[in-house]
Tab-separated table of C-alpha atoms and ligand atoms in Angstrom:
chain	number	residue	atom	x	y	z
S	29	UNK	CA	34.274	20.606	9.290
S	30	UNK	CA	33.897	21.664	5.811
S	31	UNK	CA	30.764	21.755	4.235
S	32	UNK	CA	29.485	22.544	1.044
S	33	UNK	CA	26.668	25.332	1.264
S	34	UNK	CA	23.853	26.866	-1.220
S	35	UNK	CA	23.662	30.475	-0.284
S	36	UNK	CA	21.391	31.612	-2.518
S	37	UNK	CA	19.666	29.925	-5.365
S	38	UNK	CA	21.544	29.670	-8.413
S	39	UNK	CA	24.838	30.853	-6.488
S	40	UNK	CA	27.559	28.946	-6.755
S	41	UNK	CA	28.044	26.546	-3.460
S	42	UNK	CA	30.419	27.904	-1.057
S	43	UNK	CA	33.026	26.151	0.955
S	44	UNK	CA	32.482	26.734	4.614
S	45	UNK	CA	33.909	25.776	7.589
S	46	UNK	CA	31.146	24.704	9.847
S	47	UNK	CA	30.753	23.802	13.800
S	48	UNK	CA	30.365	19.658	13.855
S	49	UNK	CA	26.917	19.609	14.753
S	50	UNK	CA	25.533	17.271	18.333
S	51	UNK	CA	23.016	14.690	17.258
S	52	UNK	CA	19.830	15.776	19.291
S	53	UNK	CA	17.076	12.943	20.746
S	54	UNK	CA	16.885	10.513	18.346
S	55	UNK	CA	19.485	11.431	15.931
S	56	UNK	CA	23.295	10.135	15.002
S	57	UNK	CA	25.843	11.870	14.049
S	58	UNK	CA	27.175	10.333	11.018
S	59	UNK	CA	31.549	10.934	9.671
S	60	UNK	CA	31.039	11.111	5.968
S	61	UNK	CA	33.165	8.978	3.896
S	62	UNK	CA	31.267	9.372	0.172
S	63	UNK	CA	28.433	11.473	-0.613
S	64	UNK	CA	26.702	11.039	-4.041
S	65	UNK	CA	26.173	13.908	-6.475
S	66	UNK	CA	21.809	13.482	-7.840
S	67	UNK	CA	20.729	15.622	-10.396
S	68	UNK	CA	18.074	16.746	-7.293
S	69	UNK	CA	21.474	18.451	-5.435
S	70	UNK	CA	21.524	20.491	-8.525
S	71	UNK	CA	17.959	21.516	-8.730
S	72	UNK	CA	17.772	22.129	-5.250
S	73	UNK	CA	20.517	25.276	-5.515
S	74	UNK	CA	18.963	26.025	-8.229
S	75	UNK	CA	15.457	26.773	-6.655
S	76	UNK	CA	13.955	24.902	-9.453
S	77	UNK	CA	10.621	23.247	-8.132
S	78	UNK	CA	7.871	24.162	-6.561
S	79	UNK	CA	8.413	23.744	-2.923
S	80	UNK	CA	11.824	25.053	-2.318
S	81	UNK	CA	14.640	24.807	0.358
S	82	UNK	CA	15.627	27.398	2.189
S	83	UNK	CA	19.260	28.810	1.826
S	84	UNK	CA	21.445	28.779	3.626
S	85	UNK	CA	21.724	24.861	3.297
S	86	UNK	CA	23.703	21.711	2.687
S	87	UNK	CA	22.536	19.224	-0.615
S	88	UNK	CA	23.410	16.000	-0.185
S	89	UNK	CA	21.100	12.718	-0.215
S	90	UNK	CA	23.951	9.930	-0.556
S	91	UNK	CA	25.901	9.955	2.010
S	92	UNK	CA	28.027	6.590	3.420
S	93	UNK	CA	29.463	6.943	6.865
S	94	UNK	CA	29.872	5.827	10.089
S	95	UNK	CA	27.973	6.315	13.161
S	96	UNK	CA	30.160	8.726	15.678
S	97	UNK	CA	28.234	9.766	18.013
S	98	UNK	CA	24.509	8.733	19.124
S	99	UNK	CA	21.532	10.957	20.973
S	100	UNK	CA	19.379	10.154	23.918
S	101	UNK	CA	16.934	7.431	23.225
S	102	UNK	CA	18.522	6.841	19.387
S	103	UNK	CA	19.852	2.929	19.464
S	104	UNK	CA	23.306	3.001	21.279
S	105	UNK	CA	24.189	0.225	19.153
S	106	UNK	CA	24.337	1.897	16.226
S	107	UNK	CA	27.432	3.696	17.365
S	108	UNK	CA	30.602	2.534	15.179
S	109	UNK	CA	28.265	0.756	12.129
S	110	UNK	CA	28.179	2.477	8.438
S	111	UNK	CA	25.019	3.794	7.242
S	112	UNK	CA	23.705	5.179	4.095
S	113	UNK	CA	21.447	8.560	4.636
S	114	UNK	CA	18.909	8.717	2.085
S	115	UNK	CA	16.467	11.283	0.379
S	116	UNK	CA	13.655	10.559	3.424
S	117	UNK	CA	15.416	11.835	6.611
S	118	UNK	CA	12.387	11.530	8.729
S	119	UNK	CA	8.677	10.707	8.497
S	120	UNK	CA	5.915	10.572	11.459
S	121	UNK	CA	5.934	6.678	11.229
S	122	UNK	CA	2.012	6.566	12.543
S	123	UNK	CA	0.046	8.319	9.470
S	124	UNK	CA	-1.417	5.848	6.904
S	125	UNK	CA	1.264	5.569	4.343
S	126	UNK	CA	3.834	5.164	6.843
S	127	UNK	CA	2.136	1.986	8.693
S	128	UNK	CA	1.422	0.736	5.250
S	129	UNK	CA	5.045	0.863	3.830
S	130	UNK	CA	4.687	4.082	1.677
S	131	UNK	CA	6.636	6.191	4.477
S	132	UNK	CA	7.767	8.126	0.926
S	133	UNK	CA	4.593	9.396	0.811
S	134	UNK	CA	4.501	10.671	4.079
S	135	UNK	CA	2.647	14.406	4.049
S	136	UNK	CA	5.055	15.216	7.370
S	137	UNK	CA	8.537	14.020	6.053
S	138	UNK	CA	11.661	15.966	6.057
S	139	UNK	CA	14.516	15.520	3.281
S	140	UNK	CA	17.817	15.491	4.086
S	141	UNK	CA	19.678	17.778	2.199
S	142	UNK	CA	16.583	19.980	1.019
S	143	UNK	CA	14.347	20.867	4.292
S	144	UNK	CA	17.540	19.455	6.490
S	145	UNK	CA	21.131	20.186	5.643
S	146	UNK	CA	22.463	16.773	4.040
S	147	UNK	CA	25.593	15.219	2.810
S	148	UNK	CA	28.009	17.563	1.344
S	149	UNK	CA	29.927	17.858	5.077
S	150	UNK	CA	32.676	16.118	6.676
S	151	UNK	CA	29.729	14.981	9.442
S	152	UNK	CA	26.359	14.846	8.827
S	153	UNK	CA	22.907	14.458	11.303
S	154	UNK	CA	20.411	12.246	10.635
S	155	UNK	CA	17.454	10.596	11.911
S	156	UNK	CA	18.617	6.959	13.590
S	157	UNK	CA	15.065	5.412	11.908
S	158	UNK	CA	15.780	6.839	8.478
S	159	UNK	CA	19.626	5.478	8.158
S	160	UNK	CA	19.915	2.179	6.347
S	161	UNK	CA	22.564	-0.107	7.426
S	162	UNK	CA	25.152	-1.277	4.817
S	163	UNK	CA	26.210	-4.939	4.392
S	164	UNK	CA	29.918	-5.296	4.646
S	165	UNK	CA	29.699	-6.682	0.581
S	166	UNK	CA	28.908	-3.044	-0.759
S	167	UNK	CA	31.576	-0.774	-0.295
S	168	UNK	CA	31.119	3.220	0.901
S	169	UNK	CA	31.664	4.191	-2.682
S	170	UNK	CA	29.570	1.836	-4.290
S	171	UNK	CA	26.839	2.543	-1.423
S	172	UNK	CA	26.502	6.221	-1.904
S	173	UNK	CA	24.655	5.942	-5.675
S	174	UNK	CA	22.449	3.246	-4.631
S	175	UNK	CA	20.878	5.335	-1.695
S	176	UNK	CA	19.125	7.302	-4.064
S	177	UNK	CA	20.020	6.734	-7.818
S	178	UNK	CA	19.522	2.614	-6.867
S	179	UNK	CA	16.352	2.833	-4.671
S	180	UNK	CA	15.109	5.278	-6.887
S	181	UNK	CA	15.079	3.224	-10.186
S	182	UNK	CA	14.446	-0.317	-8.198
S	183	UNK	CA	11.503	1.172	-6.768
S	184	UNK	CA	10.385	2.377	-10.261
S	185	UNK	CA	11.234	-0.609	-11.772
S	186	UNK	CA	8.867	-2.446	-9.102
S	187	UNK	CA	6.102	-0.318	-9.453
S	188	UNK	CA	6.039	-1.035	-12.913
S	189	UNK	CA	5.278	-4.390	-12.674
S	190	UNK	CA	7.703	-5.044	-15.161
S	191	UNK	CA	7.496	-9.310	-16.212
S	192	UNK	CA	9.795	-10.979	-18.577
S	193	UNK	CA	10.275	-10.288	-21.998
S	194	UNK	CA	8.607	-6.786	-21.616
S	195	UNK	CA	10.001	-4.161	-23.722
S	196	UNK	CA	11.486	-1.341	-21.090
S	197	UNK	CA	12.290	1.611	-22.305
S	198	UNK	CA	14.800	4.047	-20.298
S	199	UNK	CA	14.692	7.425	-21.033
S	200	UNK	CA	18.479	8.906	-19.464
S	201	UNK	CA	21.150	7.224	-18.848
S	202	UNK	CA	22.405	8.941	-16.230
S	203	UNK	CA	23.083	8.626	-12.275
S	204	UNK	CA	20.079	6.956	-12.161
S	205	UNK	CA	19.295	5.516	-15.675
S	206	UNK	CA	22.717	3.363	-15.698
S	207	UNK	CA	21.254	1.483	-12.586
S	208	UNK	CA	17.678	1.268	-14.377
S	209	UNK	CA	18.901	-0.496	-17.259
S	210	UNK	CA	20.437	-3.290	-14.942
S	211	UNK	CA	17.099	-3.241	-12.666
S	212	UNK	CA	14.638	-3.948	-15.777
S	213	UNK	CA	17.463	-6.537	-16.921
S	214	UNK	CA	17.272	-8.448	-13.765
S	215	UNK	CA	13.378	-8.371	-13.990
S	216	UNK	CA	13.518	-10.037	-17.155
S	217	UNK	CA	12.995	-6.777	-19.276
S	218	UNK	CA	14.470	-6.288	-22.860
S	219	UNK	CA	15.732	-2.956	-22.470
S	220	UNK	CA	15.898	0.351	-24.545
S	221	UNK	CA	18.454	2.961	-23.741
S	222	UNK	CA	18.022	6.700	-24.941
S	223	UNK	CA	19.879	9.209	-24.226
S	224	UNK	CA	20.960	12.200	-26.058
S	225	UNK	CA	25.130	11.733	-25.614
S	226	UNK	CA	26.897	8.460	-27.567
S	227	UNK	CA	29.072	8.271	-24.298
S	228	UNK	CA	25.924	7.777	-22.205
S	229	UNK	CA	24.305	5.007	-25.029
S	230	UNK	CA	27.925	3.164	-25.105
S	231	UNK	CA	27.398	2.833	-21.555
S	232	UNK	CA	24.105	1.244	-21.484
S	233	UNK	CA	25.571	-1.255	-24.224
S	234	UNK	CA	28.829	-2.199	-22.429
S	235	UNK	CA	25.874	-2.977	-19.481
S	236	UNK	CA	23.694	-4.540	-20.906
S	237	UNK	CA	21.138	-2.574	-22.918
S	238	UNK	CA	19.165	-4.225	-26.050
S	239	UNK	CA	18.644	-1.606	-27.950
S	240	UNK	CA	19.887	2.246	-28.051
S	241	UNK	CA	18.850	5.600	-29.411
S	242	UNK	CA	20.255	8.512	-29.080
S	243	UNK	CA	17.180	11.191	-29.240
S	244	UNK	CA	19.400	14.189	-30.539
S	245	UNK	CA	19.929	12.555	-34.253
S	246	UNK	CA	16.892	9.514	-34.322
S	247	UNK	CA	13.252	9.948	-33.249
S	248	UNK	CA	13.338	7.688	-30.190
S	249	UNK	CA	9.311	6.941	-30.667
S	250	UNK	CA	10.047	5.678	-33.693
S	251	UNK	CA	12.691	3.437	-33.535
S	252	UNK	CA	10.649	1.722	-29.703
S	253	UNK	CA	8.046	1.379	-31.987
S	254	UNK	CA	10.311	-0.505	-34.728
S	255	UNK	CA	11.621	-2.687	-31.778
S	256	UNK	CA	7.824	-3.403	-31.124
S	257	UNK	CA	7.365	-0.656	-28.867
S	258	UNK	CA	7.543	-0.383	-25.066
S	259	UNK	CA	5.378	-1.819	-22.409
S	260	UNK	CA	7.181	0.176	-19.751
S	261	UNK	CA	8.794	3.373	-20.320
S	262	UNK	CA	10.828	5.315	-16.888
S	263	UNK	CA	11.386	8.805	-17.583
S	264	UNK	CA	14.758	9.619	-15.727
S	265	UNK	CA	15.681	12.737	-17.956
S	266	UNK	CA	15.029	16.556	-16.789
S	267	UNK	CA	14.090	16.985	-20.129
S	268	UNK	CA	9.786	17.570	-20.587
S	269	UNK	CA	10.322	16.258	-23.981
S	270	UNK	CA	11.615	13.166	-23.144
S	271	UNK	CA	8.143	12.612	-21.109
S	272	UNK	CA	5.770	12.890	-24.172
S	273	UNK	CA	8.159	10.493	-26.257
S	274	UNK	CA	8.259	7.965	-23.670
S	275	UNK	CA	4.486	8.222	-23.549
S	276	UNK	CA	4.023	7.939	-27.536
S	277	UNK	CA	6.639	4.934	-27.382
S	278	UNK	CA	3.954	2.841	-25.481
S	279	UNK	CA	2.248	-0.427	-26.446
S	280	UNK	CA	-1.249	-0.803	-25.303
S	281	UNK	CA	-1.054	-1.858	-21.861
S	282	UNK	CA	1.767	0.272	-21.401
S	283	UNK	CA	3.103	2.265	-18.065
S	284	UNK	CA	4.753	5.779	-18.331
S	285	UNK	CA	6.462	5.743	-15.160
S	286	UNK	CA	7.692	9.433	-14.337
S	287	UNK	CA	10.815	9.869	-12.333
S	288	UNK	CA	12.793	12.751	-13.170
S	289	UNK	CA	12.032	16.133	-11.964
S	290	UNK	CA	12.427	19.279	-14.967
S	291	UNK	CA	12.076	22.520	-13.728
S	292	UNK	CA	9.362	24.896	-13.318
S	293	UNK	CA	6.389	22.374	-13.059
S	294	UNK	CA	6.539	21.154	-16.184
S	295	UNK	CA	3.653	19.461	-17.737
S	296	UNK	CA	3.108	17.136	-20.487
S	297	UNK	CA	-0.062	16.981	-22.950
S	298	UNK	CA	-1.668	13.357	-21.977
S	299	UNK	CA	-4.165	12.755	-24.729
S	300	UNK	CA	-7.450	11.169	-23.222
S	301	UNK	CA	-8.503	9.224	-25.738
S	302	UNK	CA	-5.759	7.049	-26.565
S	303	UNK	CA	-5.127	6.625	-22.999
S	304	UNK	CA	-8.749	4.954	-22.117
S	305	UNK	CA	-8.654	3.048	-25.232
S	306	UNK	CA	-5.164	1.883	-24.574
S	307	UNK	CA	-5.133	0.919	-21.353
S	308	UNK	CA	-2.146	3.337	-20.331
S	309	UNK	CA	-1.164	4.297	-16.902
S	310	UNK	CA	0.843	7.024	-15.754
S	311	UNK	CA	2.977	6.155	-12.372
S	312	UNK	CA	4.825	9.396	-10.432
S	313	UNK	CA	7.285	7.451	-8.928
S	314	UNK	CA	9.567	8.789	-5.568
S	315	UNK	CA	12.257	7.286	-4.489
S	316	UNK	CA	12.286	3.892	-2.427
S	317	UNK	CA	11.886	2.525	1.347
S	318	UNK	CA	14.414	1.664	3.730
S	319	UNK	CA	13.505	-2.168	2.856
S	320	UNK	CA	13.650	-1.114	-0.963
S	321	UNK	CA	17.405	0.196	-0.269
S	322	UNK	CA	17.978	-3.016	1.936
S	323	UNK	CA	17.192	-4.832	-0.815
S	324	UNK	CA	19.549	-2.664	-3.604
S	325	UNK	CA	22.536	-3.053	-1.054
S	326	UNK	CA	21.348	-7.299	-0.920
S	327	UNK	CA	21.639	-7.470	-4.558
S	328	UNK	CA	24.630	-5.249	-5.263
S	329	UNK	CA	26.748	-7.453	-2.464
S	330	UNK	CA	25.106	-10.493	-4.064
S	331	UNK	CA	26.976	-9.200	-7.150
S	332	UNK	CA	24.279	-8.626	-9.487
S	333	UNK	CA	24.618	-4.750	-10.217
S	334	UNK	CA	27.286	-2.462	-11.176
S	335	UNK	CA	28.141	0.844	-10.027
S	336	UNK	CA	29.739	3.236	-12.384
S	337	UNK	CA	30.839	6.369	-10.770
S	338	UNK	CA	33.687	8.382	-10.442
S	339	UNK	CA	35.261	10.216	-7.499
S	340	UNK	CA	35.357	14.291	-6.601
S	341	UNK	CA	36.847	16.227	-3.797
S	342	UNK	CA	33.987	18.782	-1.854
S	343	UNK	CA	35.988	21.275	-3.360
S	344	UNK	CA	34.954	20.383	-7.030
S	345	UNK	CA	31.497	20.642	-6.038
S	346	UNK	CA	30.538	23.428	-8.428
S	347	UNK	CA	32.707	21.936	-11.469
S	348	UNK	CA	30.920	18.732	-10.731
S	349	UNK	CA	27.667	20.252	-11.069
S	350	UNK	CA	28.720	21.504	-14.157
S	351	UNK	CA	29.911	18.294	-15.414
S	352	UNK	CA	26.400	16.753	-14.539
S	353	UNK	CA	24.750	19.446	-16.386
S	354	UNK	CA	26.727	19.371	-19.385
S	355	UNK	CA	26.229	15.565	-19.637
S	356	UNK	CA	29.509	15.156	-19.350
S	357	UNK	CA	29.802	12.660	-16.254
S	358	UNK	CA	29.744	9.155	-17.207
S	359	UNK	CA	27.204	8.335	-14.968
S	360	UNK	CA	27.393	9.472	-10.823
S	361	UNK	CA	30.266	11.233	-9.395
S	362	UNK	CA	30.834	11.107	-5.688
S	363	UNK	CA	32.388	13.081	-2.877
S	364	UNK	CA	34.999	11.396	-1.100
S	365	UNK	CA	36.068	12.191	2.482
J	415	NAD	P1	21.924	12.789	-14.861
J	415	NAD	O1	21.760	14.245	-14.916
J	415	NAD	O2	22.080	11.515	-14.036
J	415	NAD	O3	20.975	11.821	-15.815
J	415	NAD	C1	20.055	12.730	-16.581
J	415	NAD	C2	20.205	11.803	-18.144
J	415	NAD	O4	18.861	12.331	-19.038
J	415	NAD	C3	21.764	12.761	-18.561
J	415	NAD	O5	22.468	11.375	-19.188
J	415	NAD	C4	21.497	13.179	-20.118
J	415	NAD	O6	22.466	13.345	-21.042
J	415	NAD	C5	19.640	12.514	-20.163
J	415	NAD	N1	18.924	13.685	-20.372
J	415	NAD	C6	18.797	14.764	-20.735
J	415	NAD	N2	18.166	15.345	-21.841
J	415	NAD	C7	17.405	13.950	-22.293
J	415	NAD	C8	16.738	13.939	-23.484
J	415	NAD	N3	15.411	14.709	-23.974
J	415	NAD	N4	16.503	12.208	-23.877
J	415	NAD	C9	16.882	11.354	-23.222
J	415	NAD	N5	17.591	11.303	-22.289
J	415	NAD	C10	18.271	12.916	-22.016
J	415	NAD	O7	21.004	12.999	-13.543
J	415	NAD	P2	20.363	11.488	-12.508
J	415	NAD	O8	20.961	11.918	-11.068
J	415	NAD	O9	20.410	10.534	-13.033
J	415	NAD	O10	19.093	12.769	-11.947
J	415	NAD	C11	17.728	12.165	-13.444
J	415	NAD	C12	15.990	13.108	-12.813
J	415	NAD	O11	15.721	12.317	-11.927
J	415	NAD	C13	16.409	14.638	-12.015
J	415	NAD	O12	15.565	15.291	-12.613
J	415	NAD	C14	16.267	14.291	-10.479
J	415	NAD	O13	16.262	15.480	-9.479
J	415	NAD	C15	15.497	13.227	-10.637
J	415	NAD	N6	15.356	12.398	-9.675
J	415	NAD	C16	13.896	11.570	-8.821
J	415	NAD	C17	13.959	10.951	-7.774
J	415	NAD	C18	12.797	10.665	-7.412
J	415	NAD	O14	12.547	9.554	-6.624
J	415	NAD	N7	11.259	10.604	-8.127
J	415	NAD	C19	15.188	10.274	-7.210
J	415	NAD	C20	15.919	10.868	-7.927
J	415	NAD	C21	16.152	11.708	-8.164
J	416	ZN	ZN1	18.692	11.365	-5.604
J	417	ZN	ZN1	3.652	9.591	7.679
């Protein structure tokens, strides 16, 4: 099978011919139809984060395809079903996080396309308990970006507890951001979209953002304050500066939701006095659960969200990384098989 492989950090990915893997106990083999390119895959290939993957590895955690083979002990009725392979490749199932609906915090988790091979390949293995069925009303092409960009931003809006008429500032209108702003609107939020690329702001406007701010030409803090300040600021840019601006754009009682993962374990200054007196919350949010993803698919099947994505061939993986890094992708890129 064809696969895009990270052979070393910072090196271009190689298209290799690998044997089709056999599903082990509890696993399924998925024949890939569509596989989204998340910015996390670029961080993975560059070894950007404190916890690193081990090259060689196959990235990708927005994989959609049909179950071709079922390993021992995995539910036989999964055969032939269309499923999503998300970031959470498996979790222990018994720890305090797993049993309370927070499997995304499990300390024994395995991550698709990071600690195990992922979805930049014609076939991928997945743990049967981690995959999520894709409903008929959702195309594989739309389902791919929903599997990380969708579920992650859906969860971010949930943990921020946005209520109608609150202002939600979304920093970074890329793969994640174009969906974040839609979930913020779904719960009644007024949306300010912040990016550094005019095309991204045009997209945000078309998707219903109430205010757009180009952070390259305008100070987002000033512009957001002019509009009444943000009650929630969700940061999806991989730039530390955006986190500081987001913090400073908040009203009293505001919630900063950190989602983007800049390289080098970046930090921001959080002034204690202002945080205490302003009753500010700083929240880290990591992907979403299988249940969250099922909800994301249900909303999409009901016509409540739009996925903006363009297809690429797996052979174009390195150019595709450059497109995303250069801010030239409209929103999401999806490899089609
Ligand atoms: P993306 O490249 O598609 O989008 C990032 C956007 O940020 C782009 O539109 C870019 O123009 C914009 N941007 C860059 N600098 C900016 C700035 N200073 N101010 C405002 N906007 C700016 O990336 P993506 O796939 O949407 O992922 C975004 C980040 O989220 C990555 O760091 C990724 O690793 C992380 N991520 C986190 C989780 C999680 O669970 N916490 C899940 C998925 C992705
Ligand atoms: Zn992702
Ligand atoms: Zn666990």
